[in-house]
């Protein structure tokens, strides 16, 4: 795994919860935050985006890398095609061998997939983040074993590309609390309203959501006590959010007693492992963490939007 230096300027990393398909068709706080993050990335000269989502996994050893020169988009349920059909995807074919070389140097098998079509877990975020045009983007698959340490090692192998000289922005697209079996689907099916909250979220969802915030924004309760962290409140860490401790915290969440309530399947949690690898070196120990936006859907699904690191700090 790449260790890194403490003095190298590094780009921030995003861990986004893409939620249901309605997150593409409706307005919400997360979309505003995604666009704000996209604007900051462009202002800071980003030329490449590398993403790991939650809907693409391979049964081959290692991972796959998107290399389709003209990828189609998978259909998006409950969303009018005008919201996504005309958005031109921009596969970063020249960057595929770069990503592949870093993975293989770390002993991670990586093959280019020239036929993969993009799924809403990635282009949903890109459309809201970069509404004026998709930047050159590379997608990395998960491995179907959903081994947390393997997916963390994928992020760790690519960490050197966070150096500002590479002009690369990394995004993990998954879910903070994402259990489709425990969602309340009635308002979405009947009224196309995924944001209706006829009843409060259940305690297990609230508690695991708090565990995620504590892992990615350590020390936040010193500024905003848990009972005062109302929707729309910007939550920031007061202690370093990155480093080896982040890797231990995030992987240990899969052993939390409420993990299986929060994630019936592991696919939407692997993005967190990917991000922990990207931000888990000794040189990342003092990086800030924030939860910049959050939306509850379907009563029990919380879409928390996290950023580790900061452009201002990287410029200093």
Short mmCIF file of N, CA and C in Angstrom, two decimals, residues 196-301:
data_model
loop_
_atom_site.label_atom_id
_atom_site.label_comp_id
_atom_site.label_asym_id
_atom_site.label_seq_id
_atom_site.Cartn_x
_atom_site.Cartn_y
_atom_site.Cartn_z
N UNK A 196 -40.91 11.65 1.11
CA UNK A 196 -41.95 11.68 2.13
C UNK A 196 -41.49 10.92 3.37
N UNK A 197 -41.77 11.46 4.52
CA UNK A 197 -41.43 10.80 5.77
C UNK A 197 -42.70 10.70 6.63
N UNK A 198 -43.62 9.79 6.28
CA UNK A 198 -44.85 9.67 7.06
C UNK A 198 -44.59 9.27 8.50
N UNK A 199 -43.47 8.60 8.74
CA UNK A 199 -43.05 8.27 10.10
C UNK A 199 -41.56 8.56 10.22
N UNK A 200 -41.04 8.76 11.42
CA UNK A 200 -39.61 9.01 11.58
C UNK A 200 -38.78 7.78 11.20
N UNK A 201 -37.51 7.98 10.85
CA UNK A 201 -36.64 6.83 10.61
C UNK A 201 -36.56 5.95 11.85
N UNK A 202 -36.35 4.67 11.63
CA UNK A 202 -36.24 3.74 12.75
C UNK A 202 -34.89 3.92 13.45
N UNK A 203 -34.84 3.47 14.70
CA UNK A 203 -33.68 3.74 15.55
C UNK A 203 -32.40 3.15 14.97
N UNK A 204 -32.47 1.97 14.36
CA UNK A 204 -31.27 1.34 13.81
C UNK A 204 -30.65 2.20 12.71
N UNK A 205 -31.52 2.85 11.89
CA UNK A 205 -31.01 3.70 10.81
C UNK A 205 -30.35 4.94 11.38
N UNK A 206 -30.96 5.54 12.38
CA UNK A 206 -30.40 6.73 13.01
C UNK A 206 -29.06 6.42 13.66
N UNK A 207 -28.98 5.27 14.31
CA UNK A 207 -27.74 4.95 15.04
C UNK A 207 -26.59 4.65 14.08
N UNK A 208 -26.87 3.89 13.01
CA UNK A 208 -25.77 3.60 12.09
C UNK A 208 -25.35 4.84 11.34
N UNK A 209 -26.30 5.70 11.03
CA UNK A 209 -25.96 6.99 10.42
C UNK A 209 -24.99 7.75 11.31
N UNK A 210 -25.22 7.73 12.61
CA UNK A 210 -24.35 8.43 13.54
C UNK A 210 -22.96 7.79 13.59
N UNK A 211 -22.90 6.47 13.45
CA UNK A 211 -21.60 5.79 13.43
C UNK A 211 -20.79 6.21 12.21
N UNK A 212 -21.46 6.38 11.07
CA UNK A 212 -20.77 6.84 9.87
C UNK A 212 -20.21 8.24 10.06
N UNK A 213 -21.01 9.12 10.64
CA UNK A 213 -20.54 10.49 10.86
C UNK A 213 -19.35 10.49 11.81
N UNK A 214 -19.42 9.69 12.86
CA UNK A 214 -18.32 9.65 13.83
C UNK A 214 -17.04 9.12 13.21
N UNK A 215 -17.16 8.18 12.26
CA UNK A 215 -15.97 7.62 11.62
C UNK A 215 -15.32 8.61 10.66
N UNK A 216 -16.14 9.40 9.95
CA UNK A 216 -15.62 10.27 8.90
C UNK A 216 -15.45 11.72 9.35
N UNK A 217 -16.09 12.09 10.44
CA UNK A 217 -15.97 13.45 10.98
C UNK A 217 -15.63 13.37 12.47
N UNK A 218 -14.51 12.79 12.84
CA UNK A 218 -14.19 12.60 14.26
C UNK A 218 -14.11 13.91 15.02
N UNK A 219 -14.67 13.89 16.22
CA UNK A 219 -14.65 15.08 17.06
C UNK A 219 -15.74 16.07 16.75
N UNK A 220 -16.63 15.77 15.83
CA UNK A 220 -17.67 16.73 15.44
C UNK A 220 -18.58 17.09 16.60
N UNK A 221 -18.77 16.15 17.53
CA UNK A 221 -19.69 16.40 18.63
C UNK A 221 -19.18 17.47 19.59
N UNK A 222 -17.89 17.81 19.48
CA UNK A 222 -17.36 18.89 20.31
C UNK A 222 -17.92 20.25 19.88
N UNK A 223 -18.37 20.34 18.63
CA UNK A 223 -18.95 21.58 18.10
C UNK A 223 -20.46 21.49 18.02
N UNK A 224 -20.96 20.37 17.48
CA UNK A 224 -22.39 20.16 17.34
C UNK A 224 -22.76 18.85 18.02
N UNK A 225 -23.35 18.90 19.22
CA UNK A 225 -23.78 17.67 19.89
C UNK A 225 -24.72 16.87 19.01
N UNK A 226 -24.72 15.56 19.18
CA UNK A 226 -25.51 14.68 18.33
C UNK A 226 -26.98 15.10 18.30
N UNK A 227 -27.52 15.54 19.43
CA UNK A 227 -28.93 15.92 19.49
C UNK A 227 -29.25 17.19 18.75
N UNK A 228 -28.22 17.96 18.36
CA UNK A 228 -28.45 19.22 17.66
C UNK A 228 -28.08 19.14 16.18
N UNK A 229 -27.68 17.98 15.72
CA UNK A 229 -27.28 17.81 14.32
C UNK A 229 -28.53 17.60 13.47
N UNK A 230 -29.30 18.65 13.31
CA UNK A 230 -30.54 18.60 12.55
C UNK A 230 -30.25 18.59 11.04
N UNK A 231 -31.23 18.15 10.22
CA UNK A 231 -31.02 18.17 8.77
C UNK A 231 -30.62 19.55 8.27
N UNK A 232 -29.64 19.58 7.39
CA UNK A 232 -29.15 20.84 6.86
C UNK A 232 -27.97 21.40 7.62
N UNK A 233 -27.62 20.77 8.76
CA UNK A 233 -26.48 21.24 9.54
C UNK A 233 -25.18 20.72 8.93
N UNK A 234 -24.26 21.62 8.68
CA UNK A 234 -22.94 21.22 8.19
C UNK A 234 -22.14 20.64 9.36
N UNK A 235 -21.66 19.42 9.21
CA UNK A 235 -20.93 18.75 10.28
C UNK A 235 -19.48 18.60 9.86
N UNK A 236 -18.58 19.11 10.68
CA UNK A 236 -17.15 19.03 10.38
C UNK A 236 -16.40 18.37 11.53
N UNK A 237 -15.30 17.72 11.17
CA UNK A 237 -14.45 17.11 12.18
C UNK A 237 -13.66 18.18 12.92
N UNK A 238 -13.30 17.88 14.15
CA UNK A 238 -12.36 18.73 14.89
C UNK A 238 -11.04 17.99 15.10
N UNK A 239 -10.99 16.73 14.68
CA UNK A 239 -9.78 15.92 14.76
C UNK A 239 -9.48 15.40 13.36
N UNK A 240 -8.27 14.95 13.14
CA UNK A 240 -7.92 14.44 11.82
C UNK A 240 -8.82 13.29 11.41
N UNK A 241 -9.38 13.38 10.19
CA UNK A 241 -10.34 12.38 9.74
C UNK A 241 -9.68 11.23 8.99
N UNK A 242 -8.45 11.41 8.51
CA UNK A 242 -7.82 10.39 7.69
C UNK A 242 -6.79 9.59 8.46
N UNK A 243 -5.96 8.86 7.72
CA UNK A 243 -4.89 8.07 8.32
C UNK A 243 -5.29 6.64 8.59
N UNK A 244 -4.36 5.84 9.11
CA UNK A 244 -4.64 4.42 9.38
C UNK A 244 -5.85 4.19 10.28
N UNK A 245 -6.12 5.13 11.20
CA UNK A 245 -7.28 4.96 12.07
C UNK A 245 -8.58 4.97 11.28
N UNK A 246 -8.64 5.77 10.21
CA UNK A 246 -9.83 5.79 9.37
C UNK A 246 -10.08 4.40 8.78
N UNK A 247 -9.04 3.76 8.31
CA UNK A 247 -9.19 2.43 7.73
C UNK A 247 -9.72 1.44 8.76
N UNK A 248 -9.22 1.53 9.99
CA UNK A 248 -9.69 0.62 11.03
C UNK A 248 -11.16 0.90 11.39
N UNK A 249 -11.50 2.19 11.46
CA UNK A 249 -12.87 2.55 11.82
C UNK A 249 -13.87 2.08 10.77
N UNK A 250 -13.56 2.35 9.51
CA UNK A 250 -14.53 2.06 8.46
C UNK A 250 -14.70 0.55 8.27
N UNK A 251 -13.59 -0.20 8.27
CA UNK A 251 -13.73 -1.65 8.13
C UNK A 251 -14.44 -2.26 9.33
N UNK A 252 -14.22 -1.70 10.52
CA UNK A 252 -14.86 -2.25 11.71
C UNK A 252 -16.37 -2.02 11.71
N UNK A 253 -16.84 -1.05 10.94
CA UNK A 253 -18.29 -0.81 10.88
C UNK A 253 -19.03 -2.01 10.31
N UNK A 254 -18.35 -2.84 9.53
CA UNK A 254 -19.01 -4.03 9.00
C UNK A 254 -19.21 -5.08 10.07
N UNK A 255 -18.60 -4.87 11.25
CA UNK A 255 -18.82 -5.76 12.39
C UNK A 255 -19.78 -5.15 13.41
N UNK A 256 -20.28 -3.96 13.11
CA UNK A 256 -21.20 -3.29 14.03
C UNK A 256 -22.49 -4.11 14.15
N UNK A 257 -23.07 -4.20 15.34
CA UNK A 257 -24.30 -5.01 15.51
C UNK A 257 -25.45 -4.59 14.60
N UNK A 258 -25.46 -3.33 14.17
CA UNK A 258 -26.55 -2.84 13.32
C UNK A 258 -26.17 -2.77 11.85
N UNK A 259 -24.98 -3.26 11.51
CA UNK A 259 -24.55 -3.15 10.11
C UNK A 259 -25.51 -3.84 9.16
N UNK A 260 -25.93 -5.06 9.49
CA UNK A 260 -26.80 -5.79 8.56
C UNK A 260 -28.19 -5.17 8.49
N UNK A 261 -28.61 -4.47 9.50
CA UNK A 261 -29.85 -3.70 9.39
C UNK A 261 -29.67 -2.55 8.40
N UNK A 262 -28.51 -1.90 8.48
CA UNK A 262 -28.26 -0.73 7.63
C UNK A 262 -27.89 -1.12 6.20
N UNK A 263 -27.31 -2.30 6.02
CA UNK A 263 -26.88 -2.75 4.69
C UNK A 263 -27.19 -4.23 4.56
N UNK A 264 -28.30 -4.52 3.93
CA UNK A 264 -28.68 -5.93 3.74
C UNK A 264 -27.69 -6.65 2.84
N UNK A 265 -27.09 -5.91 1.92
CA UNK A 265 -26.02 -6.42 1.06
C UNK A 265 -24.83 -5.48 1.17
N UNK A 266 -23.66 -5.96 0.81
CA UNK A 266 -22.43 -5.20 1.05
C UNK A 266 -22.06 -4.24 -0.07
N UNK A 267 -22.77 -4.30 -1.21
CA UNK A 267 -22.33 -3.56 -2.38
C UNK A 267 -22.26 -2.05 -2.17
N UNK A 268 -23.22 -1.49 -1.43
CA UNK A 268 -23.24 -0.03 -1.25
C UNK A 268 -22.30 0.45 -0.15
N UNK A 269 -21.58 -0.47 0.47
CA UNK A 269 -20.61 -0.06 1.50
C UNK A 269 -19.18 -0.13 1.02
N UNK A 270 -18.94 -0.75 -0.14
CA UNK A 270 -17.57 -0.89 -0.62
C UNK A 270 -16.97 0.45 -1.02
N UNK A 271 -17.79 1.43 -1.43
CA UNK A 271 -17.27 2.75 -1.76
C UNK A 271 -16.59 3.38 -0.55
N UNK A 272 -17.12 3.11 0.65
CA UNK A 272 -16.51 3.62 1.87
C UNK A 272 -15.13 3.00 2.08
N UNK A 273 -14.97 1.73 1.74
CA UNK A 273 -13.66 1.08 1.85
C UNK A 273 -12.68 1.68 0.86
N UNK A 274 -13.16 1.91 -0.36
CA UNK A 274 -12.34 2.54 -1.40
C UNK A 274 -11.83 3.89 -0.93
N UNK A 275 -12.70 4.70 -0.35
CA UNK A 275 -12.31 6.02 0.13
C UNK A 275 -11.37 5.92 1.32
N UNK A 276 -11.61 4.95 2.20
CA UNK A 276 -10.72 4.77 3.35
C UNK A 276 -9.30 4.43 2.89
N UNK A 277 -9.19 3.64 1.81
CA UNK A 277 -7.87 3.35 1.28
C UNK A 277 -7.21 4.58 0.69
N UNK A 278 -7.98 5.40 0.00
CA UNK A 278 -7.45 6.62 -0.61
C UNK A 278 -6.99 7.63 0.43
N UNK A 279 -7.60 7.60 1.61
CA UNK A 279 -7.34 8.62 2.64
C UNK A 279 -6.76 8.03 3.91
N UNK A 280 -6.18 6.84 3.83
CA UNK A 280 -5.78 6.14 5.03
C UNK A 280 -4.30 6.00 5.27
N UNK A 281 -3.47 6.79 4.60
CA UNK A 281 -2.03 6.73 4.82
C UNK A 281 -1.62 7.63 5.97
N UNK A 282 -0.40 7.48 6.45
CA UNK A 282 0.09 8.33 7.54
C UNK A 282 0.03 9.80 7.15
N UNK A 283 0.27 10.09 5.88
CA UNK A 283 0.23 11.47 5.43
C UNK A 283 -1.15 12.08 5.43
N UNK A 284 -2.18 11.28 5.70
CA UNK A 284 -3.56 11.78 5.70
C UNK A 284 -4.10 12.02 7.10
N UNK A 285 -3.29 11.88 8.12
CA UNK A 285 -3.80 11.87 9.49
C UNK A 285 -4.48 13.17 9.89
N UNK A 286 -4.07 14.29 9.35
CA UNK A 286 -4.63 15.57 9.77
C UNK A 286 -5.65 16.14 8.79
N UNK A 287 -6.08 15.36 7.81
CA UNK A 287 -7.02 15.90 6.84
C UNK A 287 -8.40 16.10 7.49
N UNK A 288 -9.10 17.18 7.10
CA UNK A 288 -10.42 17.42 7.66
C UNK A 288 -11.48 16.53 7.03
N UNK A 289 -12.58 16.34 7.74
CA UNK A 289 -13.72 15.62 7.20
C UNK A 289 -14.98 16.42 7.43
N UNK A 290 -15.91 16.35 6.49
CA UNK A 290 -17.18 17.03 6.66
C UNK A 290 -18.32 16.24 6.05
N UNK A 291 -19.49 16.37 6.65
CA UNK A 291 -20.72 15.93 6.02
C UNK A 291 -21.43 17.19 5.57
N UNK A 292 -21.39 17.44 4.25
CA UNK A 292 -21.86 18.71 3.72
C UNK A 292 -23.33 18.75 3.41
N UNK A 293 -23.98 17.59 3.29
CA UNK A 293 -25.41 17.55 2.99
C UNK A 293 -25.92 16.16 3.33
N UNK A 294 -27.25 16.09 3.44
CA UNK A 294 -27.87 14.81 3.80
C UNK A 294 -29.34 14.86 3.43
N UNK A 295 -29.83 13.75 2.87
CA UNK A 295 -31.25 13.62 2.56
C UNK A 295 -31.73 12.24 2.98
N UNK A 296 -32.89 12.22 3.64
CA UNK A 296 -33.53 10.95 3.98
C UNK A 296 -34.53 10.62 2.88
N UNK A 297 -34.51 9.36 2.46
CA UNK A 297 -35.48 8.87 1.49
C UNK A 297 -36.15 7.61 2.03
N UNK A 298 -37.37 7.39 1.59
CA UNK A 298 -38.05 6.11 1.84
C UNK A 298 -38.00 5.73 3.32
N UNK A 299 -38.10 6.73 4.17
CA UNK A 299 -38.13 6.65 5.64
C UNK A 299 -36.80 6.24 6.24
N UNK A 300 -36.20 5.13 5.77
CA UNK A 300 -35.04 4.56 6.47
C UNK A 300 -33.74 4.60 5.69
N UNK A 301 -33.71 5.27 4.55
CA UNK A 301 -32.47 5.35 3.77
C UNK A 301 -31.91 6.78 3.87
#
